[in-house]
Amino acid sequence: CRRSLGLFRSCLLSRCSDSMAPVSASRVCSRHVSACVSGRSPSVAAPRQLKVSGKASASASASASRVCSHNARAHPRCEVGVGKATGDVQRRGESQRCYVAKPNGSAVVMVAAGVPPAKAKKPRLPALDALRFFLIAYIATGHFVAFATPDKFLLAFFSQINVVVGAFFVISGYVAAYTSTELNAYEATMSRLEPALKWSVARVMGFYPLFLLVQVVFTPMFAFADMTYNGLKATLLHALMTFTLVQAWFPMKAELWNAPTWFLSALAFSMFVLPYALKPLAEMKKVGLKKAFLALTVISCIAKLAYTYDVPGALGLLEGMGKHPNLVFFNVMRFNPFYAVLEVLMGAVACRLVMTDNAPDRTMEQRKEDGAVGALTAPFTLAIAMVGLLAARAFAFVNGVTLPVNDMIVRGFVFIPLWCLFLMQVHRASVSSESNGGLTEILAKPFLVFLGGLSFPLYLLHGPLGQLFYKKVIAKQLFGATMASYFSYKFFPVYVGITVLCSYYLTKVMALAPFQNVSKALGETTYKLLSA
């Protein structure tokens, strides 16, 4: 059988029914959606028994053999049955059935027993890389925006990092689900997920070696500042907490040393939870996934409502602007890894909702509806909605208007659901055959993808370099005063340029063989220690 697409090269049908009458008909292997022509073949080595059901012939049983050659390999035996012919053969992707039309209007259904369906290939999603850059650009700016501008609106706009940081957890779960579950199938990629501990260690080692390198390089600076304020004993304890990435569990110590790396602490815990959740999530169909997403959202929002209710004055706060009335409670909401797990799982569920758009049990109408990227849910529209949300809160704050929300409420009830839908629509637009030249195509431009590759080094370096130039206890020792004292707001673009340049060279370090060898050895050693 000659085919233009797919894996099967030829199909041979040697015998059918007791009379061994040749069968000449149109035949379709529906998994690959291609027409074949089968006829009486020469003898095939080692014919196998085939189970026959239905009214194949006057005889109740038949003996036949079928060999599908695929790269010179024979497939296992088939089961043969008879079904009603409908003219055009139906598509039955998941069962891998072959229909042989017969002159009398019936059809032989052959199921390749034991032949696993070919796995759908996952296309790369370059737009997600670019999105990481925009996220870290916003968050890094927010951390040092006070040294960049005196404008109250910009200060309020970029100070909402506690809202936006949740997007990083979501995208981490989204990518983990995309790489560890099957496309167009309700199953996880068990070859990746098992053993679970190995998967988790591999995920953590995807970021820990570079974190460790930056941590070691800047340890003298971190330790000097820590000892100045807290003494030797506390400094040693803080070093242990940060090197082992457990600081996010301590509400008032989560931002020790390299402050932004509390995120890695919470993410590391999430990566040890995720492999146990991905398998059941992968087996869920659309309805179950939607219920799971709703449940995760409700749980997250209940915690945020509890914080808002129990802290007097929390409702209406723009937490990045001014002193908080209950910093411990607020830090629990910001840093605790349990809340991070919820957002990581929400990202995984969102990804599975897209990955099952073209599952075999979905009708053409359902597939068309699922994959639709309408005007109201287009990536550009959703991006405007999220940016507009942050801008509206900043505008209200500048004009003295107190909105009945706070960072946690906005994050849980509005921003994270919008961000999840945004990722899903970017994903769908990325794999769609209909190019619309919209935001997704812009995000996939090589330059933005290149900047996305700098996002993790930017994330690691912007904090230490910011301390170097702007933290008084450090800058006074090195320069006599902070850069803000010397240059006011004019130094901020220089700081940004230095951070981007250092991040670029850090990516070069990541590509060096010694760094990769050390990273691999560190991962193997960690796995052996944890699995002992």
Coordinates of C-alpha atoms in Angstrom, one line a residue:
C1 CA 0.0 0.0 0.0
R2 CA 1.5 3.3 -1.0
R3 CA 0.9 6.2 1.3
S4 CA 1.9 9.9 1.2
L5 CA 1.9 10.4 4.9
G6 CA 2.2 8.2 8.0
L7 CA 4.3 5.3 9.1
F8 CA 2.9 2.2 7.4
R9 CA 4.7 1.3 4.2
S10 CA 2.7 -1.7 3.1
C11 CA 0.0 -4.0 4.3
L12 CA -0.4 -7.6 3.1
L13 CA -3.5 -9.6 3.5
S14 CA -2.9 -13.2 2.6
R15 CA -6.1 -15.2 3.4
C16 CA -9.7 -14.5 4.4
S17 CA -12.3 -17.2 5.2
D18 CA -12.1 -21.0 4.8
S19 CA -12.2 -20.8 1.0
M20 CA -9.0 -18.7 1.0
A21 CA -10.8 -16.4 -1.6
P22 CA -8.7 -13.4 -2.5
V23 CA -9.9 -10.1 -1.3
S24 CA -9.6 -7.1 -3.5
A25 CA -10.9 -3.9 -2.1
S26 CA -10.2 -0.5 -0.8
R27 CA -8.7 -0.5 2.6
V28 CA -7.9 2.2 5.1
C29 CA -5.8 2.1 8.1
S30 CA -7.7 4.8 9.9
R31 CA -5.0 5.7 12.4
H32 CA -3.0 7.2 9.6
V33 CA -5.9 8.3 7.4
S34 CA -4.6 6.9 4.2
A35 CA -6.0 4.6 1.6
C36 CA -4.4 1.3 0.7
V37 CA -5.1 -1.4 -1.9
S38 CA -4.9 -4.9 -0.6
G39 CA -4.9 -8.0 -2.7
R40 CA -3.9 -11.6 -2.5
S41 CA -0.3 -11.6 -1.6
P42 CA 2.4 -14.2 -2.0
S43 CA 2.8 -16.5 0.9
V44 CA 3.8 -14.8 4.1
A45 CA 6.2 -16.4 6.5
A46 CA 4.7 -17.8 9.7
P47 CA 1.0 -17.0 9.3
R48 CA -0.7 -16.4 12.6
Q49 CA -4.2 -17.4 13.8
L50 CA -6.7 -14.6 13.7
K51 CA -9.8 -14.4 15.9
V52 CA -12.9 -14.0 13.7
S53 CA -16.3 -12.6 14.9
G54 CA -19.5 -11.7 13.1
K55 CA -20.7 -13.0 9.7
A56 CA -17.5 -13.1 7.8
S57 CA -18.5 -16.0 5.7
A58 CA -20.5 -19.2 5.9
S59 CA -17.8 -20.6 8.1
A60 CA -17.8 -19.4 11.8
S61 CA -14.0 -19.2 11.9
A62 CA -11.3 -18.2 9.5
S63 CA -7.6 -18.5 9.3
A64 CA -5.6 -15.7 8.0
S65 CA -2.4 -13.7 8.5
R66 CA -1.6 -10.1 8.2
V67 CA 1.7 -8.4 8.2
C68 CA 2.1 -4.6 8.2
S69 CA 5.6 -3.8 7.3
H70 CA 7.0 -0.8 9.1
N71 CA 10.6 -0.1 8.6
A72 CA 11.2 -3.9 8.0
R73 CA 9.5 -4.8 11.3
A74 CA 6.4 -7.0 11.5
H75 CA 3.5 -6.0 13.7
P76 CA 1.8 -8.5 16.0
R77 CA -1.2 -10.4 15.0
C78 CA -4.5 -8.8 14.3
E79 CA -8.1 -9.6 15.4
V80 CA -10.6 -9.7 12.6
G81 CA -14.2 -8.9 12.9
V82 CA -17.0 -7.7 10.5
G83 CA -18.8 -4.4 10.6
K84 CA -21.3 -2.7 8.5
A85 CA -19.9 -0.9 5.5
T86 CA -20.6 2.8 5.2
G87 CA -18.9 3.7 2.0
D88 CA -16.2 6.0 3.3
V89 CA -14.3 4.4 6.2
Q90 CA -14.7 6.1 9.5
R91 CA -11.7 7.5 11.4
R92 CA -10.9 5.5 14.6
G93 CA -7.7 6.9 15.8
E94 CA -7.3 5.4 19.2
S95 CA -8.4 1.8 18.3
Q96 CA -6.1 1.6 15.3
R97 CA -8.7 -0.3 13.2
C98 CA -8.5 -1.2 9.5
Y99 CA -11.7 -1.7 7.5
V100 CA -11.7 -3.9 4.4
A101 CA -14.7 -3.2 2.2
K102 CA -16.3 -6.3 0.7
P103 CA -18.4 -6.6 -2.4
N104 CA -21.5 -7.8 -0.4
G105 CA -21.6 -4.5 1.6
S106 CA -19.9 -5.7 4.7
A107 CA -16.5 -4.7 6.1
V108 CA -13.9 -6.6 7.9
V109 CA -12.6 -4.8 10.9
M110 CA -9.0 -5.6 11.8
V111 CA -7.6 -4.5 15.1
A112 CA -3.8 -4.6 15.5
A113 CA -3.5 -6.2 18.9
G114 CA -0.6 -5.0 20.9
V115 CA 0.5 -2.3 18.4
P116 CA 0.9 0.9 20.4
P117 CA -0.3 4.0 18.5
A118 CA 2.4 6.3 17.3
K119 CA 2.8 9.2 19.7
A120 CA 1.8 12.6 18.4
K121 CA 4.8 14.9 18.1
K122 CA 4.7 18.0 20.2
P123 CA 5.5 21.2 18.4
R124 CA 7.8 23.7 20.1
L125 CA 6.1 26.7 21.7
P126 CA 8.6 29.6 21.3
A127 CA 6.1 32.2 22.4
L128 CA 6.3 30.8 26.0
D129 CA 10.1 31.7 26.1
A130 CA 9.4 35.3 25.1
L131 CA 6.6 35.5 27.8
R132 CA 9.2 34.6 30.5
F133 CA 11.3 37.5 29.5
F134 CA 8.4 40.0 29.8
L135 CA 7.5 38.5 33.2
I136 CA 11.0 38.8 34.6
A137 CA 11.4 42.3 33.0
Y138 CA 8.3 43.5 34.9
I139 CA 9.3 41.8 38.2
A140 CA 13.0 43.0 38.1
T141 CA 11.8 46.5 37.4
G142 CA 9.3 46.3 40.2
H143 CA 12.1 45.3 42.7
F144 CA 14.1 48.5 41.9
V145 CA 11.6 50.8 40.4
A146 CA 12.1 53.3 43.3
F147 CA 15.6 53.9 41.9
A148 CA 14.2 54.4 38.4
T149 CA 11.5 57.0 38.5
P150 CA 9.7 59.4 40.9
D151 CA 6.5 59.0 38.9
K152 CA 3.7 57.8 41.3
F153 CA 1.8 56.0 38.6
L154 CA 4.8 54.0 37.4
L155 CA 5.7 53.2 41.0
A156 CA 2.2 51.9 41.7
F157 CA 2.1 50.0 38.3
F158 CA 5.4 48.2 38.8
S159 CA 4.9 47.6 42.5
Q160 CA 2.2 44.9 41.9
I161 CA 4.8 42.1 41.6
N162 CA 2.9 40.1 44.2
V163 CA 0.1 39.8 41.6
V164 CA 2.3 39.0 38.6
V165 CA 4.7 36.5 40.3
G166 CA 2.0 33.9 40.3
A167 CA 2.2 33.8 36.5
F168 CA 5.7 32.2 36.9
F169 CA 4.3 29.3 38.9
V170 CA 1.5 28.8 36.4
I171 CA 3.9 28.7 33.4
S172 CA 6.2 26.3 35.2
G173 CA 3.3 23.9 35.7
Y174 CA 2.2 24.4 32.1
V175 CA 5.6 23.5 30.7
A176 CA 6.0 20.5 33.0
A177 CA 2.6 19.1 31.9
Y178 CA 3.5 19.8 28.2
T179 CA 6.7 17.8 28.4
S180 CA 5.5 15.0 30.6
T181 CA 2.1 14.1 29.3
E182 CA 1.0 12.8 25.9
L183 CA -0.5 15.0 23.1
N184 CA -4.1 14.1 22.0
A185 CA -4.2 11.2 24.5
Y186 CA -5.4 10.8 28.0
E187 CA -2.1 9.5 29.5
A188 CA 1.1 10.6 31.0
T189 CA 4.5 9.9 29.6
M190 CA 5.4 7.4 32.2
S191 CA 8.9 6.9 30.8
R192 CA 9.6 10.4 32.0
L193 CA 7.5 10.4 35.2
E194 CA 8.8 7.2 36.7
P195 CA 10.5 7.0 39.1
A196 CA 8.9 10.2 40.5
L197 CA 11.9 11.1 42.6
K198 CA 14.2 11.0 39.6
W199 CA 11.8 13.3 37.6
S200 CA 11.6 15.8 40.5
V201 CA 15.4 15.9 41.0
A202 CA 15.9 16.4 37.2
R203 CA 13.4 19.3 37.3
V204 CA 15.1 20.9 40.3
M205 CA 18.6 20.4 38.7
G206 CA 17.3 22.3 35.7
F207 CA 17.7 25.5 37.7
Y208 CA 19.7 24.6 40.9
P209 CA 23.3 24.5 39.4
L210 CA 23.1 28.0 37.9
F211 CA 21.5 29.2 41.2
L212 CA 24.3 27.6 43.1
L213 CA 27.0 29.3 40.9
V214 CA 25.5 32.8 41.4
Q215 CA 25.0 32.1 45.1
V216 CA 28.7 31.1 45.5
V217 CA 29.9 34.1 43.5
F218 CA 28.0 36.6 45.6
T219 CA 28.3 34.8 49.0
P220 CA 30.9 37.2 50.3
M221 CA 28.6 40.2 49.7
F222 CA 25.6 38.4 51.1
A223 CA 27.5 37.2 54.2
F224 CA 29.0 40.6 54.8
A225 CA 25.6 42.3 54.9
D226 CA 24.1 39.5 57.0
M227 CA 26.9 39.6 59.6
T228 CA 26.7 43.4 59.8
Y229 CA 23.0 43.2 60.9
N230 CA 22.6 39.7 62.4
G231 CA 25.9 38.3 63.5
L232 CA 27.9 35.1 62.6
K233 CA 25.5 32.5 64.1
A234 CA 22.4 33.9 62.2
T235 CA 24.5 34.3 59.0
L236 CA 25.6 30.6 59.0
L237 CA 21.9 29.5 59.6
H238 CA 20.8 31.8 56.8
A239 CA 23.4 30.4 54.5
L240 CA 22.1 26.9 55.2
M241 CA 18.5 27.9 54.5
T242 CA 19.3 29.6 51.2
F243 CA 21.7 27.0 49.8
T244 CA 19.2 24.2 50.6
L245 CA 16.3 26.3 49.2
V246 CA 14.0 26.0 52.2
Q247 CA 13.7 29.8 53.0
A248 CA 10.2 30.1 51.5
W249 CA 8.9 28.1 54.5
F250 CA 10.0 30.9 56.8
P251 CA 7.6 33.9 56.3
M252 CA 10.0 36.6 57.7
K253 CA 13.2 35.0 56.3
A254 CA 12.0 34.1 52.8
E255 CA 13.9 36.9 51.1
L256 CA 17.3 36.2 52.7
W257 CA 20.4 36.9 50.7
N258 CA 19.3 36.8 47.0
A259 CA 15.7 37.9 47.8
P260 CA 14.0 36.8 44.5
T261 CA 15.2 33.2 44.9
W262 CA 12.4 32.5 47.4
F263 CA 10.5 31.6 44.2
L264 CA 13.0 28.8 43.6
S265 CA 12.4 27.5 47.1
A266 CA 8.7 27.3 46.6
L267 CA 9.1 25.9 43.0
A268 CA 11.4 23.2 44.2
F269 CA 8.8 21.9 46.6
S270 CA 6.2 22.0 43.9
M271 CA 8.4 19.9 41.6
F272 CA 8.4 17.1 44.2
V273 CA 4.6 17.2 44.4
L274 CA 3.9 17.5 40.7
P275 CA 4.8 14.0 39.4
Y276 CA 2.2 12.4 41.6
A277 CA -0.5 14.8 40.2
L278 CA 0.4 14.7 36.5
K279 CA -0.7 11.1 36.0
P280 CA -4.3 11.5 37.3
L281 CA -4.5 14.9 35.6
A282 CA -3.3 13.4 32.3
E283 CA -6.1 10.7 32.4
M284 CA -8.8 13.3 32.9
K285 CA -11.1 14.4 30.1
K286 CA -12.3 17.9 29.5
V287 CA -15.1 17.9 32.0
G288 CA -12.8 16.6 34.8
L289 CA -10.1 19.0 33.9
K290 CA -12.5 22.0 34.1
K291 CA -13.7 20.8 37.5
A292 CA -10.1 20.4 38.7
F293 CA -9.3 23.9 37.6
L294 CA -12.3 25.3 39.4
A295 CA -11.5 23.4 42.6
L296 CA -7.9 24.6 42.6
T297 CA -9.1 28.2 42.0
V298 CA -11.6 28.0 44.8
I299 CA -9.1 26.7 47.3
S300 CA -6.6 29.4 46.4
C301 CA -9.2 32.1 46.6
I302 CA -10.6 30.9 50.0
A303 CA -7.1 31.3 51.5
K304 CA -6.9 34.8 50.1
L305 CA -10.3 35.7 51.4
A306 CA -9.3 34.5 54.8
Y307 CA -6.2 36.8 54.7
T308 CA -8.4 39.7 53.6
Y309 CA -11.0 39.1 56.3
D310 CA -8.6 38.5 59.2
V311 CA -6.2 41.4 58.6
P312 CA -7.9 44.7 59.4
G313 CA -7.4 47.2 56.6
A314 CA -6.2 44.6 54.1
L315 CA -9.1 45.2 51.8
G316 CA -8.2 48.1 49.5
L317 CA -4.4 47.8 50.0
L318 CA -1.9 48.1 47.2
E319 CA 0.6 46.1 49.1
G320 CA 3.7 47.2 47.2
M321 CA 3.0 50.8 48.2
G322 CA 3.4 51.5 51.9
K323 CA 3.6 49.6 55.2
H324 CA 1.6 46.5 55.7
P325 CA -0.5 46.0 58.9
N326 CA 0.3 42.3 59.3
L327 CA 3.5 41.4 57.4
V328 CA 3.7 37.9 58.8
F329 CA 0.3 36.9 57.4
F330 CA 1.0 38.7 54.1
N331 CA 4.3 36.9 53.7
V332 CA 2.6 33.5 54.3
M333 CA 0.3 34.3 51.5
R334 CA 3.2 35.4 49.3
F335 CA 5.8 32.8 50.0
N336 CA 4.4 29.6 51.4
P337 CA 5.1 26.7 49.0
F338 CA 1.6 25.2 49.5
Y339 CA 0.0 28.1 47.7
A340 CA 2.6 27.9 45.0
V341 CA 1.6 24.2 44.4
L342 CA -1.9 25.3 43.7
E343 CA -0.8 27.7 40.9
V344 CA 1.6 25.2 39.5
L345 CA -1.2 22.6 39.3
M346 CA -3.5 25.2 37.7
G347 CA -0.9 25.6 34.9
A348 CA -0.7 21.9 34.4
V349 CA -4.5 21.6 34.1
A350 CA -4.6 24.5 31.7
C351 CA -2.0 22.8 29.5
R352 CA -4.0 19.5 29.5
L353 CA -7.1 21.3 28.4
V354 CA -5.3 22.3 25.2
M355 CA -3.4 19.1 24.7
T356 CA -6.7 17.1 24.6
D357 CA -8.3 19.4 22.0
N358 CA -7.8 16.8 19.3
A359 CA -8.2 13.7 21.4
P360 CA -9.7 10.7 19.5
D361 CA -13.0 10.9 21.4
R362 CA -13.6 14.6 20.4
T363 CA -15.9 15.2 17.5
M364 CA -15.0 17.6 14.7
E365 CA -17.4 20.1 16.0
Q366 CA -15.9 19.8 19.5
R367 CA -12.4 20.1 18.2
K368 CA -13.3 23.2 16.2
E369 CA -15.0 24.8 19.2
D370 CA -12.1 23.9 21.6
G371 CA -9.4 25.3 19.2
A372 CA -11.3 28.5 18.4
V373 CA -9.3 31.7 19.2
G374 CA -12.1 34.3 19.0
A375 CA -11.7 38.1 19.3
L376 CA -12.6 38.2 23.0
T377 CA -10.3 35.4 23.9
A378 CA -7.5 36.3 21.5
P379 CA -4.0 36.5 23.2
F380 CA -3.8 40.3 22.4
T381 CA -7.2 41.0 24.0
L382 CA -6.3 39.0 27.1
A383 CA -2.9 40.7 27.4
I384 CA -4.6 44.1 27.2
A385 CA -7.0 43.0 30.0
M386 CA -4.2 42.0 32.3
V387 CA -2.1 45.1 31.7
G388 CA -5.2 47.2 32.0
L389 CA -6.0 45.6 35.3
L390 CA -2.6 46.6 36.8
A391 CA -2.9 50.1 35.2
A392 CA -6.4 50.6 36.6
R393 CA -5.3 49.8 40.1
A394 CA -2.3 52.2 39.8
F395 CA -4.5 54.9 38.4
A396 CA -6.9 54.6 41.2
F397 CA -4.1 54.7 43.8
V398 CA -2.6 57.8 42.3
N399 CA -6.0 59.5 42.4
G400 CA -6.8 58.5 45.9
V401 CA -9.5 56.0 45.0
T402 CA -9.6 53.0 47.3
L403 CA -10.7 49.9 45.3
P404 CA -12.3 47.0 47.3
V405 CA -9.5 44.6 46.4
N406 CA -5.9 43.9 47.3
D407 CA -3.0 42.1 45.7
M408 CA -4.0 38.7 46.8
I409 CA -7.6 39.1 45.7
V410 CA -6.7 40.4 42.3
R411 CA -4.1 37.6 41.9
G412 CA -6.4 34.7 42.8
F413 CA -9.8 35.9 41.4
V414 CA -8.8 37.7 38.3
F415 CA -5.1 37.7 37.2
I416 CA -4.3 34.0 37.4
P417 CA -7.5 32.8 35.6
L418 CA -6.8 35.4 32.9
W419 CA -3.2 34.3 32.6
C420 CA -4.1 30.7 32.3
L421 CA -6.6 31.4 29.6
F422 CA -4.0 33.6 27.9
L423 CA -1.4 30.7 27.9
M424 CA -4.0 28.3 26.5
Q425 CA -4.8 30.7 23.6
V426 CA -1.2 31.4 22.9
H427 CA -0.6 27.7 22.8
R428 CA -3.6 27.1 20.4
A429 CA -2.5 30.0 18.2
S430 CA 1.0 28.6 18.1
V431 CA -0.1 25.2 16.8
S432 CA -2.9 26.4 14.6
S433 CA -2.5 26.0 10.8
E434 CA -4.3 29.3 10.3
S435 CA -1.8 32.1 10.9
N436 CA -3.3 35.4 11.8
G437 CA -0.2 37.4 12.3
G438 CA -1.2 38.3 15.8
L439 CA 0.5 38.6 19.2
T440 CA 1.6 34.9 19.2
E441 CA 3.6 35.3 16.0
I442 CA 5.2 38.5 17.4
L443 CA 6.2 36.6 20.6
A444 CA 7.7 33.8 18.4
K445 CA 10.1 36.2 16.7
P446 CA 13.8 35.1 17.1
F447 CA 14.9 38.2 19.0
L448 CA 12.2 37.8 21.6
V449 CA 12.9 34.1 21.9
F450 CA 16.5 35.0 22.4
L451 CA 15.5 37.4 25.2
G452 CA 13.5 34.6 26.7
G453 CA 16.6 32.6 27.0
L454 CA 18.1 35.3 29.2
S455 CA 15.1 35.3 31.6
F456 CA 16.5 32.9 34.2
P457 CA 20.0 34.5 34.4
L458 CA 18.2 37.9 34.6
Y459 CA 16.1 36.6 37.4
L460 CA 19.2 35.3 39.3
L461 CA 21.4 38.4 38.7
H462 CA 19.1 41.4 39.1
G463 CA 18.9 41.0 42.8
P464 CA 22.6 40.7 43.7
L465 CA 23.6 43.4 41.2
G466 CA 20.9 45.7 42.6
Q467 CA 22.3 45.2 46.1
L468 CA 25.8 45.9 44.7
F469 CA 24.8 49.3 43.4
Y470 CA 21.9 50.4 45.7
K471 CA 22.2 48.7 49.1
K472 CA 23.9 51.1 51.4
V473 CA 25.8 48.6 53.5
I474 CA 27.4 47.2 50.3
A475 CA 27.7 50.2 48.0
K476 CA 29.3 52.4 50.7
Q477 CA 32.1 49.8 51.1
L478 CA 32.7 49.6 47.4
F479 CA 31.9 53.1 46.0
G480 CA 31.6 55.3 49.0
A481 CA 27.8 55.7 48.5
T482 CA 25.0 54.2 46.5
M483 CA 24.6 54.8 42.8
A484 CA 21.4 56.6 43.5
S485 CA 23.3 59.1 45.7
Y486 CA 25.7 59.8 42.9
F487 CA 23.5 59.7 39.8
S488 CA 19.9 59.8 41.1
Y489 CA 17.6 58.0 38.6
K490 CA 20.0 58.3 35.8
F491 CA 22.0 55.2 36.8
F492 CA 19.0 52.8 36.5
P493 CA 19.5 52.3 32.7
V494 CA 23.1 51.5 33.3
Y495 CA 22.1 49.0 36.0
V496 CA 19.7 47.4 33.5
G497 CA 22.4 47.2 30.8
I498 CA 24.9 45.7 33.1
T499 CA 22.4 43.1 34.3
V500 CA 21.4 42.1 30.7
L501 CA 25.1 41.9 29.6
C502 CA 26.0 39.7 32.6
S503 CA 23.0 37.5 32.0
Y504 CA 24.1 37.0 28.4
Y505 CA 27.5 35.9 29.4
L506 CA 26.0 33.6 32.1
T507 CA 24.1 31.8 29.3
K508 CA 27.5 31.2 27.7
V509 CA 28.8 29.7 31.0
M510 CA 25.7 27.4 31.0
A511 CA 26.7 26.0 27.6
L512 CA 30.3 25.1 28.7
A513 CA 31.1 21.4 29.0
P514 CA 32.6 21.7 32.6
F515 CA 29.4 23.4 33.8
Q516 CA 27.2 20.8 32.2
N517 CA 29.3 18.0 33.6
V518 CA 29.2 19.4 37.1
S519 CA 25.5 19.9 36.8
K520 CA 25.0 16.3 35.7
A521 CA 27.2 14.9 38.5
L522 CA 25.3 17.1 41.0
G523 CA 22.0 15.7 39.8
E524 CA 23.1 12.1 40.0
T525 CA 24.6 12.6 43.4
T526 CA 21.5 14.2 44.7
Y527 CA 19.3 11.5 43.4
K528 CA 21.4 8.8 44.9
L529 CA 21.4 10.5 48.3
L530 CA 17.6 11.0 48.3
S531 CA 16.8 7.6 47.0
A532 CA 19.1 5.8 49.4

